Short mmCIF file of C-alpha atoms in Angstrom, two decimals:
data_model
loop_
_atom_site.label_atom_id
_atom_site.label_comp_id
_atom_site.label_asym_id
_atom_site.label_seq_id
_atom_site.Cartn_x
_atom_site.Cartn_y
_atom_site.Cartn_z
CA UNK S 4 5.00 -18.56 -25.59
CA UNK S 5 5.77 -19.40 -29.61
CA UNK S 6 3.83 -17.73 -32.16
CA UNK S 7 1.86 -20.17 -33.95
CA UNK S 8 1.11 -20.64 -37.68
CA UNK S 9 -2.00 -22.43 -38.93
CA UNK S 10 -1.75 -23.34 -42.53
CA UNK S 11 -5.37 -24.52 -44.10
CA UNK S 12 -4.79 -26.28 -47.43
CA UNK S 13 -6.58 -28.07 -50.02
CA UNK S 14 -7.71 -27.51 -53.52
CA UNK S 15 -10.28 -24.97 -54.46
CA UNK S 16 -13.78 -25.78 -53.28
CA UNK S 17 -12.80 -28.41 -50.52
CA UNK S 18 -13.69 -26.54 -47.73
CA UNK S 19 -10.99 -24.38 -46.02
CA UNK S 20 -13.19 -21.18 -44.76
CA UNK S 21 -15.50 -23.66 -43.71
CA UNK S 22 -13.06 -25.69 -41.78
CA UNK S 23 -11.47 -22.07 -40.58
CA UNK S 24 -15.06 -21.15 -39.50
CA UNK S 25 -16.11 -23.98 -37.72
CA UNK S 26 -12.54 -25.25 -36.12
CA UNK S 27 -9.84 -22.70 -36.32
CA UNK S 28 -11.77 -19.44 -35.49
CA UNK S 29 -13.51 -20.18 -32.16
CA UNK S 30 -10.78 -20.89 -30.34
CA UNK S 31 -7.81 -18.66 -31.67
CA UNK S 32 -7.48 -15.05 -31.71
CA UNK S 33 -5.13 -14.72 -34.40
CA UNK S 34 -5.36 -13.04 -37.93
CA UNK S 35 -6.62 -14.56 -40.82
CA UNK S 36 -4.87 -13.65 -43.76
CA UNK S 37 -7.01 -14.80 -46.75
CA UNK S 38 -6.76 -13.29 -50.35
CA UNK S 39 -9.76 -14.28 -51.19
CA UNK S 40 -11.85 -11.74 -48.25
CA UNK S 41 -9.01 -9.34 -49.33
CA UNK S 42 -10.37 -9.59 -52.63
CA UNK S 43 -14.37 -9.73 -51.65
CA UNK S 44 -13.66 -7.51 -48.77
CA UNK S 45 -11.24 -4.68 -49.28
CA UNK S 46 -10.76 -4.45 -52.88
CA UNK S 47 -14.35 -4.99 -53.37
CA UNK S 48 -13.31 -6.21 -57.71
CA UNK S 49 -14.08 -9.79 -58.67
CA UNK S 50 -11.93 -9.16 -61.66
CA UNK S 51 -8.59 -11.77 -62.21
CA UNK S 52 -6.39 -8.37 -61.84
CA UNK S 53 -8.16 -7.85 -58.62
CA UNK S 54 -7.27 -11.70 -57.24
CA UNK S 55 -3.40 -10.83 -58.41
CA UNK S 56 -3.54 -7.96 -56.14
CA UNK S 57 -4.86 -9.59 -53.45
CA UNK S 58 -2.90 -12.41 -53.62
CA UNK S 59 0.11 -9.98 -53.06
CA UNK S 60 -1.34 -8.07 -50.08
CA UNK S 61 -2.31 -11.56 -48.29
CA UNK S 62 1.76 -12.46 -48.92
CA UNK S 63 2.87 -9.06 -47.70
CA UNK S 64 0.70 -9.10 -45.17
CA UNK S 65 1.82 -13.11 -44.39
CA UNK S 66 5.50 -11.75 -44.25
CA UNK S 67 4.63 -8.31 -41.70
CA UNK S 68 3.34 -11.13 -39.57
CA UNK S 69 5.97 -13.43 -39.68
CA UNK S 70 8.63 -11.12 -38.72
CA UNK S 71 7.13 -9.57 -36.08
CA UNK S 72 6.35 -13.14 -34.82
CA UNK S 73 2.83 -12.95 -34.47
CA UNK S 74 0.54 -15.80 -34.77
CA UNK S 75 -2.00 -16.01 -37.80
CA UNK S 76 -4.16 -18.22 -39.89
CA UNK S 77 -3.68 -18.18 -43.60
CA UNK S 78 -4.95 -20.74 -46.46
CA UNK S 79 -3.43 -21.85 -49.65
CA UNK S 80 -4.42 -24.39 -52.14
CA UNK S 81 -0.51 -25.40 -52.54
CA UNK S 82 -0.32 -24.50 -56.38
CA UNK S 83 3.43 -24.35 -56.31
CA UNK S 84 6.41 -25.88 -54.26
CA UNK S 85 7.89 -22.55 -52.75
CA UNK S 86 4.50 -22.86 -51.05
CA UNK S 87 6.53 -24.92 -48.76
CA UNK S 88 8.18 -22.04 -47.84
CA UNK S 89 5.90 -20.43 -45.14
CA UNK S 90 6.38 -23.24 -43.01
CA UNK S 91 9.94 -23.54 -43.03
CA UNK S 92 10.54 -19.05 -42.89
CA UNK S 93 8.22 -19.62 -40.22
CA UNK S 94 9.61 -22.59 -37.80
CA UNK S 95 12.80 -20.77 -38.26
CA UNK S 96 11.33 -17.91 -36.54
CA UNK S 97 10.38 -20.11 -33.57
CA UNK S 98 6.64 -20.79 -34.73
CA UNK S 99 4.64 -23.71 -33.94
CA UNK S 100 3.71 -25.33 -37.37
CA UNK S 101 0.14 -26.29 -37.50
CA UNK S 102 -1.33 -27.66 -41.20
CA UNK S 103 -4.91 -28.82 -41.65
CA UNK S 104 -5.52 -30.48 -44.80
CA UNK S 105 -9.12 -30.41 -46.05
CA UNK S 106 -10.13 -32.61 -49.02
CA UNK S 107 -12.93 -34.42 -50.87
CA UNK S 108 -13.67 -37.36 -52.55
CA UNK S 109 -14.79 -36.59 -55.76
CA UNK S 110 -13.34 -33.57 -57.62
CA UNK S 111 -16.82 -33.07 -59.27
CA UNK S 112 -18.20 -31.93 -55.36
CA UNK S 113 -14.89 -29.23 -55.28
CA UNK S 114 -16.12 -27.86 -59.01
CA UNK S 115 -19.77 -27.96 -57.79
CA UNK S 116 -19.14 -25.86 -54.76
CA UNK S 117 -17.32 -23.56 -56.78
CA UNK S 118 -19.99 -22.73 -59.12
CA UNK S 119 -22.13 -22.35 -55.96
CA UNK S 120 -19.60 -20.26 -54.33
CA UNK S 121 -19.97 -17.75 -57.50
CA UNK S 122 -23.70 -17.92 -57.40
CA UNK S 123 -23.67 -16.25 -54.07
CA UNK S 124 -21.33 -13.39 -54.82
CA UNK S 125 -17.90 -15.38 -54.28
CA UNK S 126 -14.80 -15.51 -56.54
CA UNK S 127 -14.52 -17.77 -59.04
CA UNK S 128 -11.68 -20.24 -60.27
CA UNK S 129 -12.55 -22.00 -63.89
CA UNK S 130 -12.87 -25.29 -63.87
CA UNK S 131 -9.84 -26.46 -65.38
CA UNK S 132 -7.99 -24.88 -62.66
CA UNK S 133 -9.87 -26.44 -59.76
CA UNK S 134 -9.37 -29.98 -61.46
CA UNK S 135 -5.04 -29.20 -61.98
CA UNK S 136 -4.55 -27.74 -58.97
CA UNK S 137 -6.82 -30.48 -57.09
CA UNK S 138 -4.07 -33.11 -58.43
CA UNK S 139 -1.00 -31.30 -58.36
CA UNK S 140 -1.72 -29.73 -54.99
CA UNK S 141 -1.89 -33.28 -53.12
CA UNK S 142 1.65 -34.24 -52.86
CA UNK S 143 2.84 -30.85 -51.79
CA UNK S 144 -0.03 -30.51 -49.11
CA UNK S 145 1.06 -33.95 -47.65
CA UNK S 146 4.62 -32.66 -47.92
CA UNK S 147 3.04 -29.72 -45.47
CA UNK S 148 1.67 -31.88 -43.11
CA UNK S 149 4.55 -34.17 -42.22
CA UNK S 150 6.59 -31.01 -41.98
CA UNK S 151 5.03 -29.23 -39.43
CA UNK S 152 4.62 -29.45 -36.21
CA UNK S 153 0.87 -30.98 -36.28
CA UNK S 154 -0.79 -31.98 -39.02
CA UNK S 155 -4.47 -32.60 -39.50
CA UNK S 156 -6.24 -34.28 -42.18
CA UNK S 157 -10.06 -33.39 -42.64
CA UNK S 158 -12.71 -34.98 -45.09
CA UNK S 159 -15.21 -32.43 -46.56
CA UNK S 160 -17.39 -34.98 -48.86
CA UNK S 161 -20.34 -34.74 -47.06
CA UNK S 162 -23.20 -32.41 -47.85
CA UNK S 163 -24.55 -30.01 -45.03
CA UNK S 164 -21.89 -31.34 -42.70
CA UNK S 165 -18.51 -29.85 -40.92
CA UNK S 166 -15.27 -31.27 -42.29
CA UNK S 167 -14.41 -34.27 -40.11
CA UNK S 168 -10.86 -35.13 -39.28
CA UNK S 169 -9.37 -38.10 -40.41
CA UNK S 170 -5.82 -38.27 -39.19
CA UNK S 171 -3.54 -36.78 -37.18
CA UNK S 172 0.35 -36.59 -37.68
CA UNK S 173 2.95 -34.57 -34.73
CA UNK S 174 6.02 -34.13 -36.42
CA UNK S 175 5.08 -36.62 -39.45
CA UNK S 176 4.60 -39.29 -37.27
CA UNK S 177 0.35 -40.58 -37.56
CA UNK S 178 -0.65 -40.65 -34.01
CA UNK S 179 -4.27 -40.89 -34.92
CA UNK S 180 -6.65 -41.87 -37.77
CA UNK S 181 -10.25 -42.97 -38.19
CA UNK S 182 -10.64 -46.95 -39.08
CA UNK S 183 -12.52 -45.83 -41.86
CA UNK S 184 -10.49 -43.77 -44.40
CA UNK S 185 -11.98 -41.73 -47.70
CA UNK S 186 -10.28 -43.28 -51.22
CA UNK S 187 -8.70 -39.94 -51.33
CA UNK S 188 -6.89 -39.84 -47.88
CA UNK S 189 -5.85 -43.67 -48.73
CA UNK S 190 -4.30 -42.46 -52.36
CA UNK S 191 -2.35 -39.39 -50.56
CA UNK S 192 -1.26 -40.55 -47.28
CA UNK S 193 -0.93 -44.74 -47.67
CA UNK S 194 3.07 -44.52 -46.84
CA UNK S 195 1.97 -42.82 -43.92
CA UNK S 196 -0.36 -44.52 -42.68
CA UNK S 197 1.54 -46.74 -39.78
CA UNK S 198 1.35 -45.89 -36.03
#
């Protein structure tokens, strides 16, 4: 049986440990490598140094598991293109290549749930970051998606609700999508949007 990957992106705030908690983790016994509950959890410092460090374990700890083809879950807001990379290192290993995107409508909700993340103990990204990485991150998360094996699309706008999915890509073809898109899916994935 192949290892499989399962990549959750989207910008800070959007939703991917809630998307991990309520999709990803009941039904798959795999790792998840996450920097931030490296950060909360092990190195127990909410300090910038402290996310640094984590960050590096998470990628160490992303590469152990990659070469000893193992499947995991791992999450990345997609800040940079050699993000890319996992998926490709890790369909050359023989993985299956599965990417859920989560996003939201309004960047103001991603902002808002990180200043309510921080108000309950979590780690915080300023502002200014959330809103640049939110629209740089796009394009290289729907770059992800066509590239792997499956790729999911999930809307997190609504409050006290899971993140529903939207569309559904296998090998960057859409084999599914809702009639009824967010203005957010529409701006990222309109070329794709033909089945």
């Amino acid at each position: 049986m192949r290892p499989a990957l399962v990549l959750l992106a989207g910008p800070n705030g959007a939703g991917k440990s809630t998307l991990y908690q309520n999709r990803v983790a009941p039904s798959f016994a795999g790792p998840f490598v996450n920097a931030d509950l490296i950060q909360r959890e092990e190195l127990r410092d909410s300090s910038m140094r402290a996310a640094y460090a984590a960050a590096r374990i998470a990628q160490e700890r992303r590469n152990e598991l990659l070469a000893a083809r193992r499947s995991f879950v791992t999450e990345t807001v997609f800040s940079h293109p050699s993000k890319l990379d996992i998926i490709d290192e890790a369909r050359t290993r023989g993985y299956v290549v599965i990417v859920m995107h989560v996003g939201v409508d309004d960047p103001e909700l991603a902002v808002a749930r990180v200043r309510a993340r921080v108000e309950e103990g979590g780690h915080d990204v300023p502002e200014d970051k959330v809103r640049a990485r939110l629209a740089r991150g796009l394009a290289l998360i729907r770059q992800a998606v066509l590239r792997a094996d499956r790729g999911m699309v999930f809307d997190n706008s609504a409050l006290n609700e899971p993140p529903r999915e939207m569309l559904r890509f296998d090998r960057g073809r859409l084999v599914r999508a809702e009639p009824v898109l967010p203005g957010w899916i529409l701006s990222v994935y309109a070329p794709d949007l033909v089945i």
